[in-house]
Amino acid sequence: MNSAQQLCLACGLCCDGTLFNHVRLGPEDDAKRLKAQGLPVTVSRTKPPVTRFPQPCGALCVDRTCRVYADRPRQCRSFECGVYKDALAGRISFPAALRSVRKARRQADHLRQLLHQLGETDEQSALTDRFQRAQRRVESGKADPADGDTYAELSLAMHHFSLLAHQKFYTRADTPPPEQA
Ligand code: SF4
Ligand code: SF4
């Protein structure tokens, strides 16, 4: 296994609902085959329709390998985060890339703990979806006033994570649209 593969197996952030909340399929992707392999592919009613499946991805295994690797969609084949690209190009060392990945994972784990404390316990939802639900509850006044400090900590932690993600992981072409970021 090469260093780039080891980096991704230590990470998984582009598959587990941390950096993206959906995988969009294109005309070159075999939606039927992916569906037959258990991925909940849906087609939106928008114009043009969007074919996609949600993250955390059901094909992501515990060891962070991809269960449908040979059939993975173009979005998955083409995405290389900034940390990965920098390491591959020799702009940073692989140990430095691994440190960035571990830092991001620690921050994402902390966010999930805070979301859990706020009652957002659905681990099958992407991080930003859970954060937005917590935000809506607080802003609508439905949240427990005792949760105010936790929500303040969550907001700050989300801000720091978002900065890290945009500095180190998303590249200009890969930055998700606002509904996914
Ligand atoms: S976010 Fe980057 S390092 Fe992590 S799994 Fe994806 S491509 Fe690999
Ligand atoms: S299909 Fe594979 S590569 Fe794509 S998001 Fe799922 S686990 Fe990751």
mmCIF file of C-alpha atoms and ligand atoms in Angstrom:
data_model
loop_
_atom_site.group_PDB
_atom_site.id
_atom_site.type_symbol
_atom_site.label_atom_id
_atom_site.label_comp_id
_atom_site.label_asym_id
_atom_site.label_seq_id
_atom_site.Cartn_x
_atom_site.Cartn_y
_atom_site.Cartn_z
ATOM 1 C CA MET A 1 0.000 0.000 0.000
ATOM 2 C CA ASN A 2 1.448 3.386 -0.938
ATOM 3 C CA SER A 3 1.524 6.515 1.248
ATOM 4 C CA ALA A 4 -1.415 8.155 -0.570
ATOM 5 C CA GLN A 5 -3.625 5.111 0.028
ATOM 6 C CA GLN A 6 -2.548 5.027 3.688
ATOM 7 C CA LEU A 7 -3.483 8.699 4.020
ATOM 8 C CA CYS A 8 -7.015 8.127 2.699
ATOM 9 C CA LEU A 9 -7.492 5.017 4.841
ATOM 10 C CA ALA A 10 -6.585 7.137 7.885
ATOM 11 C CA CYS A 11 -9.100 9.783 6.824
ATOM 12 C CA GLY A 12 -12.376 9.006 5.040
ATOM 13 C CA LEU A 13 -13.631 12.586 5.511
ATOM 14 C CA CYS A 14 -14.795 12.855 1.890
ATOM 15 C CA CYS A 15 -16.990 9.741 2.293
ATOM 16 C CA ASP A 16 -18.287 9.846 5.884
ATOM 17 C CA GLY A 17 -20.519 12.918 5.707
ATOM 18 C CA THR A 18 -17.941 15.352 7.056
ATOM 19 C CA LEU A 19 -16.890 17.234 3.895
ATOM 20 C CA PHE A 20 -19.926 16.412 1.726
ATOM 21 C CA ASN A 21 -23.503 15.471 2.406
ATOM 22 C CA HIS A 22 -24.252 13.820 -0.941
ATOM 23 C CA VAL A 23 -22.551 12.118 -3.842
ATOM 24 C CA ARG A 24 -23.942 13.407 -7.145
ATOM 25 C CA LEU A 25 -24.109 10.987 -10.035
ATOM 26 C CA GLY A 26 -23.456 11.994 -13.618
ATOM 27 C CA PRO A 27 -24.438 10.437 -16.938
ATOM 28 C CA GLU A 28 -21.316 8.272 -16.907
ATOM 29 C CA ASP A 29 -22.244 6.694 -13.545
ATOM 30 C CA ASP A 30 -24.227 3.459 -13.368
ATOM 31 C CA ALA A 31 -27.013 4.512 -10.997
ATOM 32 C CA LYS A 32 -28.879 1.191 -11.342
ATOM 33 C CA ARG A 33 -25.807 -0.807 -10.450
ATOM 34 C CA LEU A 34 -25.038 1.394 -7.450
ATOM 35 C CA LYS A 35 -28.645 1.037 -6.304
ATOM 36 C CA ALA A 36 -28.434 -2.734 -6.704
ATOM 37 C CA GLN A 37 -25.353 -2.601 -4.488
ATOM 38 C CA GLY A 38 -27.426 -1.052 -1.719
ATOM 39 C CA LEU A 39 -26.839 2.662 -2.167
ATOM 40 C CA PRO A 40 -30.055 4.703 -1.750
ATOM 41 C CA VAL A 41 -29.881 6.532 -5.077
ATOM 42 C CA THR A 42 -32.658 9.085 -5.610
ATOM 43 C CA VAL A 43 -33.603 11.466 -8.396
ATOM 44 C CA SER A 44 -34.834 14.924 -7.403
ATOM 45 C CA ARG A 45 -37.931 16.554 -8.897
ATOM 46 C CA THR A 46 -35.962 19.689 -9.709
ATOM 47 C CA LYS A 47 -35.175 20.870 -13.216
ATOM 48 C CA PRO A 48 -32.707 19.559 -14.190
ATOM 49 C CA PRO A 49 -33.122 16.501 -11.973
ATOM 50 C CA VAL A 50 -30.229 15.595 -9.675
ATOM 51 C CA THR A 51 -29.346 11.952 -9.153
ATOM 52 C CA ARG A 52 -27.507 11.363 -5.912
ATOM 53 C CA PHE A 53 -27.122 9.336 -2.755
ATOM 54 C CA PRO A 54 -26.529 10.624 0.757
ATOM 55 C CA GLN A 55 -23.469 10.623 2.930
ATOM 56 C CA PRO A 56 -22.315 9.156 5.271
ATOM 57 C CA CYS A 57 -21.890 6.741 2.374
ATOM 58 C CA GLY A 58 -23.313 3.262 2.871
ATOM 59 C CA ALA A 59 -20.383 1.833 0.910
ATOM 60 C CA LEU A 60 -17.788 3.115 3.374
ATOM 61 C CA CYS A 61 -16.467 0.166 5.381
ATOM 62 C CA VAL A 62 -15.234 0.249 8.978
ATOM 63 C CA ASP A 63 -11.621 0.123 7.744
ATOM 64 C CA ARG A 64 -12.466 3.108 5.474
ATOM 65 C CA THR A 65 -12.188 1.115 2.269
ATOM 66 C CA CYS A 66 -14.918 1.512 -0.368
ATOM 67 C CA ARG A 67 -17.229 -1.479 -0.851
ATOM 68 C CA VAL A 68 -18.071 -0.414 -4.426
ATOM 69 C CA TYR A 69 -14.596 0.819 -5.349
ATOM 70 C CA ALA A 70 -14.648 -0.520 -8.936
ATOM 71 C CA ASP A 71 -18.044 1.119 -9.565
ATOM 72 C CA ARG A 72 -17.601 4.293 -7.504
ATOM 73 C CA PRO A 73 -19.068 7.413 -9.125
ATOM 74 C CA ARG A 74 -17.067 9.982 -11.023
ATOM 75 C CA GLN A 75 -17.344 12.444 -8.119
ATOM 76 C CA CYS A 76 -15.514 9.929 -5.933
ATOM 77 C CA ARG A 77 -12.930 9.065 -8.601
ATOM 78 C CA SER A 78 -12.087 12.663 -9.320
ATOM 79 C CA PHE A 79 -12.092 14.187 -5.836
ATOM 80 C CA GLU A 80 -8.638 14.726 -4.393
ATOM 81 C CA CYS A 81 -8.575 17.053 -1.412
ATOM 82 C CA GLY A 82 -5.947 19.754 -1.005
ATOM 83 C CA VAL A 83 -4.005 17.785 1.605
ATOM 84 C CA TYR A 84 -3.857 14.746 -0.685
ATOM 85 C CA LYS A 85 -2.804 16.825 -3.692
ATOM 86 C CA ASP A 86 -0.119 18.668 -1.721
ATOM 87 C CA ALA A 87 1.321 15.407 -0.397
ATOM 88 C CA LEU A 88 1.268 13.762 -3.811
ATOM 89 C CA ALA A 89 2.998 16.762 -5.406
ATOM 90 C CA GLY A 90 5.657 16.839 -2.670
ATOM 91 C CA ARG A 91 4.595 20.272 -1.401
ATOM 92 C CA ILE A 92 4.119 18.746 2.051
ATOM 93 C CA SER A 93 5.379 15.468 3.482
ATOM 94 C CA PHE A 94 3.027 12.530 4.029
ATOM 95 C CA PRO A 95 3.555 12.716 7.843
ATOM 96 C CA ALA A 96 2.477 16.399 7.666
ATOM 97 C CA ALA A 97 -0.559 15.409 5.578
ATOM 98 C CA LEU A 98 -1.415 12.745 8.129
ATOM 99 C CA ARG A 99 -1.234 15.333 10.914
ATOM 100 C CA SER A 100 -3.708 17.556 9.013
ATOM 101 C CA VAL A 101 -6.061 14.623 8.515
ATOM 102 C CA ARG A 102 -5.871 13.666 12.186
ATOM 103 C CA LYS A 103 -6.497 17.259 13.255
ATOM 104 C CA ALA A 104 -9.563 17.457 11.006
ATOM 105 C CA ARG A 105 -10.847 14.121 12.284
ATOM 106 C CA ARG A 106 -10.419 15.269 15.906
ATOM 107 C CA GLN A 107 -12.365 18.449 15.167
ATOM 108 C CA ALA A 108 -15.125 16.522 13.374
ATOM 109 C CA ASP A 109 -15.364 14.041 16.274
ATOM 110 C CA HIS A 110 -15.682 16.952 18.709
ATOM 111 C CA LEU A 111 -18.474 18.456 16.582
ATOM 112 C CA ARG A 112 -20.340 15.156 16.599
ATOM 113 C CA GLN A 113 -20.011 14.919 20.406
ATOM 114 C CA LEU A 114 -21.481 18.413 20.788
ATOM 115 C CA LEU A 115 -24.298 17.604 18.354
ATOM 116 C CA HIS A 116 -25.030 14.475 20.365
ATOM 117 C CA GLN A 117 -25.242 16.534 23.558
ATOM 118 C CA LEU A 118 -27.761 18.780 21.790
ATOM 119 C CA GLY A 119 -29.941 15.810 20.875
ATOM 120 C CA GLU A 120 -28.766 15.521 17.245
ATOM 121 C CA THR A 121 -28.062 11.828 17.568
ATOM 122 C CA ASP A 122 -28.667 10.673 13.988
ATOM 123 C CA GLU A 123 -25.262 9.330 12.962
ATOM 124 C CA GLN A 124 -26.681 8.564 9.496
ATOM 125 C CA SER A 125 -26.946 12.279 8.709
ATOM 126 C CA ALA A 126 -24.131 14.385 7.334
ATOM 127 C CA LEU A 127 -22.396 16.761 9.709
ATOM 128 C CA THR A 128 -23.719 19.972 8.124
ATOM 129 C CA ASP A 129 -27.294 18.623 8.046
ATOM 130 C CA ARG A 130 -27.101 17.871 11.776
ATOM 131 C CA PHE A 131 -25.596 21.272 12.493
ATOM 132 C CA GLN A 132 -28.313 23.044 10.497
ATOM 133 C CA ARG A 133 -31.048 21.146 12.372
ATOM 134 C CA ALA A 134 -29.512 22.163 15.723
ATOM 135 C CA GLN A 135 -29.215 25.753 14.480
ATOM 136 C CA ARG A 136 -32.872 25.860 13.374
ATOM 137 C CA ARG A 137 -34.012 24.504 16.737
ATOM 138 C CA VAL A 138 -32.048 27.113 18.656
ATOM 139 C CA GLU A 139 -33.092 29.991 16.381
ATOM 140 C CA SER A 140 -36.767 28.992 16.572
ATOM 141 C CA GLY A 141 -36.591 29.073 20.365
ATOM 142 C CA LYS A 142 -37.429 25.365 20.652
ATOM 143 C CA ALA A 143 -34.090 24.412 22.198
ATOM 144 C CA ASP A 144 -33.647 23.929 25.917
ATOM 145 C CA PRO A 145 -32.203 27.223 27.304
ATOM 146 C CA ALA A 146 -29.719 25.094 29.276
ATOM 147 C CA ASP A 147 -28.184 24.050 25.938
ATOM 148 C CA GLY A 148 -27.113 27.621 25.150
ATOM 149 C CA ASP A 149 -23.465 27.173 26.163
ATOM 150 C CA THR A 150 -23.157 23.913 24.224
ATOM 151 C CA TYR A 151 -24.641 25.539 21.129
ATOM 152 C CA ALA A 152 -22.221 28.469 21.444
ATOM 153 C CA GLU A 153 -19.317 25.990 21.671
ATOM 154 C CA LEU A 154 -20.713 24.088 18.683
ATOM 155 C CA SER A 155 -20.995 27.230 16.559
ATOM 156 C CA LEU A 156 -17.417 28.222 17.304
ATOM 157 C CA ALA A 157 -16.122 24.690 16.682
ATOM 158 C CA MET A 158 -18.057 24.567 13.383
ATOM 159 C CA HIS A 159 -16.508 27.861 12.350
ATOM 160 C CA HIS A 160 -12.993 26.558 13.075
ATOM 161 C CA PHE A 161 -13.686 23.312 11.235
ATOM 162 C CA SER A 162 -15.083 25.139 8.234
ATOM 163 C CA LEU A 163 -11.934 27.307 8.053
ATOM 164 C CA LEU A 164 -9.718 24.222 8.209
ATOM 165 C CA ALA A 165 -11.798 22.430 5.564
ATOM 166 C CA HIS A 166 -11.617 25.361 3.158
ATOM 167 C CA GLN A 167 -7.920 25.985 3.766
ATOM 168 C CA LYS A 168 -6.734 22.399 3.565
ATOM 169 C CA PHE A 169 -9.333 20.109 2.021
ATOM 170 C CA TYR A 170 -11.663 21.717 -0.507
ATOM 171 C CA THR A 171 -10.031 22.945 -3.636
ATOM 172 C CA ARG A 172 -11.666 25.685 -5.673
ATOM 173 C CA ALA A 173 -13.255 23.247 -8.144
ATOM 174 C CA ASP A 174 -14.431 20.871 -5.438
ATOM 175 C CA THR A 175 -16.001 23.317 -2.999
ATOM 176 C CA PRO A 176 -19.533 22.048 -2.507
ATOM 177 C CA PRO A 177 -22.478 24.339 -3.227
ATOM 178 C CA PRO A 178 -23.919 26.177 -0.192
ATOM 179 C CA GLU A 179 -26.509 23.484 0.525
ATOM 180 C CA GLN A 180 -23.693 20.951 0.999
ATOM 181 C CA ALA A 181 -21.047 23.056 2.713
HETATM 182 S S1 SF4 B 1 -10.453 13.931 2.340
HETATM 183 FE FE1 SF4 B 1 -8.513 13.734 1.188
HETATM 184 S S2 SF4 B 1 -7.111 12.492 2.463
HETATM 185 FE FE2 SF4 B 1 -9.243 12.254 3.218
HETATM 186 S S3 SF4 B 1 -9.992 10.369 2.204
HETATM 187 FE FE3 SF4 B 1 -10.640 12.149 0.962
HETATM 188 S S4 SF4 B 1 -9.012 12.442 -0.586
HETATM 189 FE FE4 SF4 B 1 -8.176 11.089 1.037
HETATM 190 S S1 SF4 B 2 -18.886 5.246 -3.151
HETATM 191 FE FE1 SF4 B 2 -16.933 4.743 -2.162
HETATM 192 S S2 SF4 B 2 -15.562 6.447 -2.693
HETATM 193 FE FE2 SF4 B 2 -17.692 7.140 -3.049
HETATM 194 S S3 SF4 B 2 -18.367 8.176 -1.143
HETATM 195 FE FE3 SF4 B 2 -18.958 5.999 -1.029
HETATM 196 S S4 SF4 B 2 -17.239 4.992 0.065
HETATM 197 FE FE4 SF4 B 2 -16.501 6.973 -0.706
#
